[in-house]
Short mmCIF file of C-alpha atoms in Angstrom, two decimals:
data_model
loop_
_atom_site.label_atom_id
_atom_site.label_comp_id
_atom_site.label_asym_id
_atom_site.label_seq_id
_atom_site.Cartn_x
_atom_site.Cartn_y
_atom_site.Cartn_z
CA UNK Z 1 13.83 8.79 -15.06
CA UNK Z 2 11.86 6.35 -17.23
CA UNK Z 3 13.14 3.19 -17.04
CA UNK Z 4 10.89 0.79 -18.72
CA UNK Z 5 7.37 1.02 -20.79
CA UNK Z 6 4.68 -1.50 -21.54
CA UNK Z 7 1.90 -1.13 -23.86
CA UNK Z 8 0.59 2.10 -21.49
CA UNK Z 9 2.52 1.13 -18.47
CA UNK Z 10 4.86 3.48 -17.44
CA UNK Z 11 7.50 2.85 -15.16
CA UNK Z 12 9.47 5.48 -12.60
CA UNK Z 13 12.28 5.10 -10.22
CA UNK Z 14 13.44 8.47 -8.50
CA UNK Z 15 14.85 8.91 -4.94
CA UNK Z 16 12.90 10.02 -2.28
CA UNK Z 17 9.41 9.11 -1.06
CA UNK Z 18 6.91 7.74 -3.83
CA UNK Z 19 3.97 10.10 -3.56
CA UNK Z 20 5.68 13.26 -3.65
CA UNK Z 21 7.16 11.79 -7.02
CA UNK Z 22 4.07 10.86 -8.04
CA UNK Z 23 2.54 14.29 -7.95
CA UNK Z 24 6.14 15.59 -9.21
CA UNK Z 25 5.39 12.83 -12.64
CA UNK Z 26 2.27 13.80 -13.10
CA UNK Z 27 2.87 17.34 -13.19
CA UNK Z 28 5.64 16.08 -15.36
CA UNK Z 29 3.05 14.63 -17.81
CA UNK Z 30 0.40 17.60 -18.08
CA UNK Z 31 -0.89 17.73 -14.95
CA UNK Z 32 -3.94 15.75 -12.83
CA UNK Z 33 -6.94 16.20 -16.26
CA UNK Z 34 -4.15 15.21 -18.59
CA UNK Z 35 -3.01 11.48 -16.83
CA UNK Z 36 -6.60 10.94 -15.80
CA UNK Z 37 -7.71 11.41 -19.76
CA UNK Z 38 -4.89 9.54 -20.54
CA UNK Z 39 -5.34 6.31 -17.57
CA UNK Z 40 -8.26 4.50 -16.21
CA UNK Z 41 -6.57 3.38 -13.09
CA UNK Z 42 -3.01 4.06 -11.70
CA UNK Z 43 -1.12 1.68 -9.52
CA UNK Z 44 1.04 3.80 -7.22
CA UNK Z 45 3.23 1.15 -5.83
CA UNK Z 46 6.31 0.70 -3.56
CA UNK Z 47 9.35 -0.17 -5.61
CA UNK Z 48 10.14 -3.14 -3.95
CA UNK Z 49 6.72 -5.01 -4.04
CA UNK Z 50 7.18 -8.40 -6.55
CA UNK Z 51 4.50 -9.09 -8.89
CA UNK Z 52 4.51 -10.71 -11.96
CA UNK Z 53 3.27 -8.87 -15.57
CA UNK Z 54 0.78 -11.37 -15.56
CA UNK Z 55 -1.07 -10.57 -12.54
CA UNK Z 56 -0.04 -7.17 -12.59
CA UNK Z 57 -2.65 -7.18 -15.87
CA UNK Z 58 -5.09 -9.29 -13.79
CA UNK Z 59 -5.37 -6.68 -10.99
CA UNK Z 60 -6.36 -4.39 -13.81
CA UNK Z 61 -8.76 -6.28 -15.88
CA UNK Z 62 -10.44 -7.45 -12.31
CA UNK Z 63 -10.78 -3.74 -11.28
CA UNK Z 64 -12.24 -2.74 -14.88
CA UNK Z 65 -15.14 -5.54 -14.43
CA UNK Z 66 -15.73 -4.08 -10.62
CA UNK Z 67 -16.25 -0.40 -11.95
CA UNK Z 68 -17.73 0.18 -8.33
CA UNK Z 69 -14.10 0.06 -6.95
CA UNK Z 70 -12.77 3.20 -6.42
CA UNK Z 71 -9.38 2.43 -4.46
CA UNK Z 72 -8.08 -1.18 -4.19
CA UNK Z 73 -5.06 -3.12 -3.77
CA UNK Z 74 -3.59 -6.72 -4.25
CA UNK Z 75 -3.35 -8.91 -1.48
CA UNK Z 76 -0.24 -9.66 0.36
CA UNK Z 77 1.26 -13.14 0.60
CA UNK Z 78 1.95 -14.62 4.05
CA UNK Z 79 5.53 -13.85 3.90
CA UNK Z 80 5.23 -10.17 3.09
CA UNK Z 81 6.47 -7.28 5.53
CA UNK Z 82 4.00 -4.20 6.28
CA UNK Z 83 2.53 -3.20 9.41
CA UNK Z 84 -1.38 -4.33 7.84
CA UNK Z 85 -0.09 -7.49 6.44
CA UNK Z 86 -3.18 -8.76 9.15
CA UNK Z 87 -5.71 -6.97 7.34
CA UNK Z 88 -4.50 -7.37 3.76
CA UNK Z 89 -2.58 -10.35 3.80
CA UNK Z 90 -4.45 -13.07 1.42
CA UNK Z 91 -7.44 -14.99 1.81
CA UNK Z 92 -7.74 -17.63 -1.09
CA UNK Z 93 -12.24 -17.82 -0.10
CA UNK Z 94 -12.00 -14.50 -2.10
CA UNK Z 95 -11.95 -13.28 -5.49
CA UNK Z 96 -11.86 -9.37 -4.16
CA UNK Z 97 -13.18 -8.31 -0.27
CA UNK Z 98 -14.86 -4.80 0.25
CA UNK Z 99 -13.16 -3.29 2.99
CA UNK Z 100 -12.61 0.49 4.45
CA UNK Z 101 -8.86 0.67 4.09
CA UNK Z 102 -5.97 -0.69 1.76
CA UNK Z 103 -2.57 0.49 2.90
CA UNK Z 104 -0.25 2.77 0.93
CA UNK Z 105 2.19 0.62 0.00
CA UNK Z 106 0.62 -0.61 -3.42
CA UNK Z 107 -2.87 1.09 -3.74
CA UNK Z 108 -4.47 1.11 -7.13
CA UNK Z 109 -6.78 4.58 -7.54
CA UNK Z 110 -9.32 5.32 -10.14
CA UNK Z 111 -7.54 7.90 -11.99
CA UNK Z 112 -10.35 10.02 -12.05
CA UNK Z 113 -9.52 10.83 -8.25
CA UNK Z 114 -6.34 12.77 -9.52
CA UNK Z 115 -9.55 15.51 -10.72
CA UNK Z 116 -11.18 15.62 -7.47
CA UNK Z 117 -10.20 18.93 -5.95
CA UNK Z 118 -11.01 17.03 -1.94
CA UNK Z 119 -8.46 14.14 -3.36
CA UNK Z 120 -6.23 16.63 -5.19
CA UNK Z 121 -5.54 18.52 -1.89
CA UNK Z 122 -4.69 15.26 -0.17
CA UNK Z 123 -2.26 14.53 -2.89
CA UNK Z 124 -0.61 17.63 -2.10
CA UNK Z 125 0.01 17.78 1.53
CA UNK Z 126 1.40 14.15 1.51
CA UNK Z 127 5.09 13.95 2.02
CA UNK Z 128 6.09 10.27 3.31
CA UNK Z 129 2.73 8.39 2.49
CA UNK Z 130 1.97 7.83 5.72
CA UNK Z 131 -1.91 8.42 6.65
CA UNK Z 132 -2.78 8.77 2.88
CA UNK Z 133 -4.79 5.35 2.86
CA UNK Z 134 -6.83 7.28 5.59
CA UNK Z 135 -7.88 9.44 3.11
CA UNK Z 136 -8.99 6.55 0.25
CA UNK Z 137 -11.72 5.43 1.93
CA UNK Z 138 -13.51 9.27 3.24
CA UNK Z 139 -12.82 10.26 -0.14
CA UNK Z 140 -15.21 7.69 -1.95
CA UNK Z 141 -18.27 8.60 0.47
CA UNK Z 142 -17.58 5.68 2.49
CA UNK Z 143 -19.46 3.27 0.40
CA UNK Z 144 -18.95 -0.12 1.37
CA UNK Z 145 -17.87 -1.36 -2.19
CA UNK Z 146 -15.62 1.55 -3.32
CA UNK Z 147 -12.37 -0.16 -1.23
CA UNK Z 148 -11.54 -3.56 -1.77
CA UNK Z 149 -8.05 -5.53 -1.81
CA UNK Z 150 -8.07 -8.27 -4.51
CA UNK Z 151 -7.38 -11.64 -3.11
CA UNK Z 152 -7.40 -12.94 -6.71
CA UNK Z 153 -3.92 -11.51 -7.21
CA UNK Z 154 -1.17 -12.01 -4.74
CA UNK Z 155 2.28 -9.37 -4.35
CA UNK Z 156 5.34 -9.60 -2.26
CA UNK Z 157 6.08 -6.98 -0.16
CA UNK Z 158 9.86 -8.10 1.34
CA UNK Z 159 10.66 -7.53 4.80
CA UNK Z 160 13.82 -4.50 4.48
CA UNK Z 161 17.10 -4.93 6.34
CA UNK Z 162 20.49 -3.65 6.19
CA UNK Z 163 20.95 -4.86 2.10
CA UNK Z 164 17.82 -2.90 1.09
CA UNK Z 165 17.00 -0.24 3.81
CA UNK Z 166 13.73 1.49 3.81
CA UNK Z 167 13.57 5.39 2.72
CA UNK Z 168 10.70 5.61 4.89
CA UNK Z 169 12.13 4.52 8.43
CA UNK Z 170 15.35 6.43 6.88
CA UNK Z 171 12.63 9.75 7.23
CA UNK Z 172 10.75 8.65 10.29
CA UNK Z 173 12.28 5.36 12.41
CA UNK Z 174 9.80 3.31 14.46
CA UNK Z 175 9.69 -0.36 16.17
#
């Protein structure tokens, strides 16, 4: 259910693993042509990663000046929980870093990708997330400036415990 808009921001909170509702809302809204003609980029982000409007619109402008950038995400601050916080975690020497991989948990995609039958398929078959940021970095022809993570704008991604379990480990537990 929609929950909250913002001049071409739309916002979605649904139980049960966030890509499968992703392709679920954009079938929802006319399909893979119809959100790509309707978005330049689409942030597909875990619903408890913190980041403020502000820099929520800086990620955004940032990737519309880097047109090259095909998949990216925002850092991570020091505190934040994920099993690549080592690879994504911030680095204040950088605006943006090219890399070969940004995680799943908030990945910003061109949204022309939605249109790419190779991408398309991938979108499909994905049920938890899990091994889809394997996919991001194939998918652009492994060109060393079409995956970057944005040092320039920091999120919070929480650690989860018993007050805010994860619907992931909930799916598929691990140590």
């Amino acid at each position: 259910a929609l929950v909250g808009t913002q001049d071409g921001a739309d916002l979605q909170h649904s139980p049960g693993m966030k890509w499968p509702n992703f392709v679920k809302w954009m079938q929802a809204n006319g399909g893979a042509a119809a959100v790509a003609a309707r978005y330049d980029y689409i942030w597909v982000v875990d619903d408890d990663v913190r980041l403020h409007t502000s820099e929520v619109s800086r990620l955004f402008t940032i990737l519309r000046e880097h047109t090259e950038i095909e998949f990216a995400c925002p850092s991570f601050d020091a505190s934040s929980d994920g099993v690549w916080r080592y690879f994504d975690g911030h680095d204040p020497r950088y605006k943006l870093r090219y890399t070969d991989f940004v995680e799943c948990t908030a990945p910003v995609l061109k949204a022309s990708w939605l249109c790419n039958p190779g991408f398309a398929r991938c979108l499909q078959a994905v049920r938890t997330g899990c091994f889809i940021d394997f996919c991001f970095f194939p998918a652009a022809g492994r060109r060393e400036d079409a995956v970057a993570i944005i040092d320039a704008v920091q999120c919070h991604h929480p650690p989860r415990g018993s007050d805010a379990p994860s619907e992931m480990r909930q799916v598929k537990a691990w140590e």
